[in-house]
CSV table of N, CA and C in Angstrom, one decimal:
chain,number,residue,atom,x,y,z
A,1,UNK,N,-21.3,-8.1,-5.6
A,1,UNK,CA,-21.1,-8.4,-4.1
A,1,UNK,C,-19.7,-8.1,-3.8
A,2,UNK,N,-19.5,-7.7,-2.5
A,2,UNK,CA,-17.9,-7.3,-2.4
A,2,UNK,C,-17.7,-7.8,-1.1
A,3,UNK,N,-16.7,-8.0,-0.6
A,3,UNK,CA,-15.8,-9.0,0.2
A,3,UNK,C,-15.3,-7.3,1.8
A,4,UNK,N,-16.1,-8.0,2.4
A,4,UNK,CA,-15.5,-7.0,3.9
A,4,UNK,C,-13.9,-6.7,3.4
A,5,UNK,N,-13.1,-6.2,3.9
A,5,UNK,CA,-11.2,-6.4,4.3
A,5,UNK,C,-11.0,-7.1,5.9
A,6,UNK,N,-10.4,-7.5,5.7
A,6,UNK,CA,-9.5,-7.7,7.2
A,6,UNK,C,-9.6,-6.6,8.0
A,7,UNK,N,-9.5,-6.8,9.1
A,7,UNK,CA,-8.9,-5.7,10.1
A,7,UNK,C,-7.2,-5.8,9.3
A,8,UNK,N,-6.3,-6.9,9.5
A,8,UNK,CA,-5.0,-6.5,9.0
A,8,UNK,C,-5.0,-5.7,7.5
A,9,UNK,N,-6.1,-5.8,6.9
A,9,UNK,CA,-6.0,-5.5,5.6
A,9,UNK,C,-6.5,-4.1,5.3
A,10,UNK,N,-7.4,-3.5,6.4
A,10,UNK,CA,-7.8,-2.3,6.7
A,10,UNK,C,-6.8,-1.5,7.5
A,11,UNK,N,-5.9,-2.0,8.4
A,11,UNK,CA,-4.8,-1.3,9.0
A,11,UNK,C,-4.0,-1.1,8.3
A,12,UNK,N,-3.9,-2.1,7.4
A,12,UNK,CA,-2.5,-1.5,6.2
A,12,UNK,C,-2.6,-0.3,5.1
A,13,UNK,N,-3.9,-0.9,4.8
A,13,UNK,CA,-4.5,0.3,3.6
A,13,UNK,C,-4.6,1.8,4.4
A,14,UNK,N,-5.3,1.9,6.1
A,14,UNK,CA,-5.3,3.1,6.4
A,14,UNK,C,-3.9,3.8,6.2
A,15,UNK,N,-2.5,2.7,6.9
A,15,UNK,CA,-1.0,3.6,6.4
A,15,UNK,C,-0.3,4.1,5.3
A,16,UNK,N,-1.2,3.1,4.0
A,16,UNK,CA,-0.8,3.2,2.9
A,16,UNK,C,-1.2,4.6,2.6
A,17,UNK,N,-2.9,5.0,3.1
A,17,UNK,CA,-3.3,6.5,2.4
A,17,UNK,C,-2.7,7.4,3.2
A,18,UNK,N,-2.4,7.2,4.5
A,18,UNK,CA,-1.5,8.4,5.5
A,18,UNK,C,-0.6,8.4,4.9
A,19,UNK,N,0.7,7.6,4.5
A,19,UNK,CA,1.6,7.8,4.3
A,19,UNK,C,1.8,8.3,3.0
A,20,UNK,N,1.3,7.9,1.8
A,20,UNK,CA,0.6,9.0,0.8
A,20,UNK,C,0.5,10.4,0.7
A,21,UNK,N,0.0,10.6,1.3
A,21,UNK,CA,-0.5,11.9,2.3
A,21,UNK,C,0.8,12.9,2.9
A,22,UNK,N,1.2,12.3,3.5
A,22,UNK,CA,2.8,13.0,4.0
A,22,UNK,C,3.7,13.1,2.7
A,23,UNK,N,3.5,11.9,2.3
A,23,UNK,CA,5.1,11.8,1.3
A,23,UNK,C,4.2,12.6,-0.5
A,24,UNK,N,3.5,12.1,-0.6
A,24,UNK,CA,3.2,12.5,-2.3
A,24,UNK,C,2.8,11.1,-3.3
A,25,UNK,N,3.2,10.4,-2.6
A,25,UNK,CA,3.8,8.8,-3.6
A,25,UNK,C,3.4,7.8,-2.8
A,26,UNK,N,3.1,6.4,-3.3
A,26,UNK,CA,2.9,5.6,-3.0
A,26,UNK,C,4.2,5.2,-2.0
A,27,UNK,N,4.2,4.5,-0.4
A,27,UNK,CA,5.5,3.9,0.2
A,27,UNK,C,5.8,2.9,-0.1
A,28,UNK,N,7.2,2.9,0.2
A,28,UNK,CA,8.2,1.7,-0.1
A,28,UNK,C,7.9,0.7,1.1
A,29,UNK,N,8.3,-0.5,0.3
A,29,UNK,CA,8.0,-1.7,1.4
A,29,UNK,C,8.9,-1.9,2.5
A,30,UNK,N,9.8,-1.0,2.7
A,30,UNK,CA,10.9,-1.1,3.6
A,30,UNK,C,10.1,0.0,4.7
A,31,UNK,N,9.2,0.9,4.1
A,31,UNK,CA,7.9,1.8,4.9
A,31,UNK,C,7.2,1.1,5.8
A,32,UNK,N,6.3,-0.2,4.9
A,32,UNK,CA,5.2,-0.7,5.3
A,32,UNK,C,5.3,-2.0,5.2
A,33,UNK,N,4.7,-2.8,6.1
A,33,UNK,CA,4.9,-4.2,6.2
A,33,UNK,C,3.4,-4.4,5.7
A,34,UNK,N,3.2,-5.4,4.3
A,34,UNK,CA,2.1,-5.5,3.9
A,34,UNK,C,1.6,-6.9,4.7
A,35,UNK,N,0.5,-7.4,5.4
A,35,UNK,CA,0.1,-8.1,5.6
A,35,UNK,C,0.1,-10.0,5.1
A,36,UNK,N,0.1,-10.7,5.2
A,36,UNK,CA,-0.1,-12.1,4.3
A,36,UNK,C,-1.2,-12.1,3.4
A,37,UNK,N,-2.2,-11.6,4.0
A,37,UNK,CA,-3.5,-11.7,2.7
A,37,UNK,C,-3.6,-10.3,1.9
A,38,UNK,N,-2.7,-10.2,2.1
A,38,UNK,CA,-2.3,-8.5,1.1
A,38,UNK,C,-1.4,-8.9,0.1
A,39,UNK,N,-1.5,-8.9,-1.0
A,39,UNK,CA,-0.5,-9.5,-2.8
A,39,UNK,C,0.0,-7.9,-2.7
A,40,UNK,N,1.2,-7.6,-2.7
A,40,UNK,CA,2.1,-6.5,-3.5
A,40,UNK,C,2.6,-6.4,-4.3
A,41,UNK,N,3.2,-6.0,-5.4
A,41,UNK,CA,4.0,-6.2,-5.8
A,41,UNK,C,4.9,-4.6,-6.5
A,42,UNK,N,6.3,-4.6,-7.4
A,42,UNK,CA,6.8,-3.4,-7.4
A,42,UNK,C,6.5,-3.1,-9.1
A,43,UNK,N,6.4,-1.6,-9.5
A,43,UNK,CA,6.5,-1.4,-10.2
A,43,UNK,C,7.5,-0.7,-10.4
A,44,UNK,N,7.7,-0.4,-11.8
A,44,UNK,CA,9.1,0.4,-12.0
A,44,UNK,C,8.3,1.9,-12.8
A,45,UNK,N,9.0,2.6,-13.1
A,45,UNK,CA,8.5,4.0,-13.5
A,45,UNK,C,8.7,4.2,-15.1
A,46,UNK,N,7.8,4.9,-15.4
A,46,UNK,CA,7.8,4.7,-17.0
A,46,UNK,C,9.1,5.4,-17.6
A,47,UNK,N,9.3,5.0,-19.1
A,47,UNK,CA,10.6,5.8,-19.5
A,47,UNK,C,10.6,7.1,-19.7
A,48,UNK,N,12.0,7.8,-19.4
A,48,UNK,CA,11.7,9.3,-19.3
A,48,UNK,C,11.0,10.0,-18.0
A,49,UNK,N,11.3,9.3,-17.0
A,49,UNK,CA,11.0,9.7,-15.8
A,49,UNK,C,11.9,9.8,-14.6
């Protein structure tokens, strides 16, 4: 069984794939304002990268 999204949670995800889209990479949170019932968090890039 799977859980609808939000409309806030469907408006973010649509900017997250546009913005993907333009840039190549996942956006920075200074990009995108993730929602309250949206969990983010950062990762860092593996070594040798």
């Amino acid at each position: 069984s799977t859980t609808p999204l939000s409309p806030t949670q469907r408006d973010f995800w649509d900017k997250v794939v546009f913005l993907m889209g333009k840039t190549g990479h996942s956006p920075d949170l200074v990009d995108i304002e993730p929602p309250d019932d949206v969990l983010v968090f950062a990762v860092e890039p593996p070594p040798g990268d």
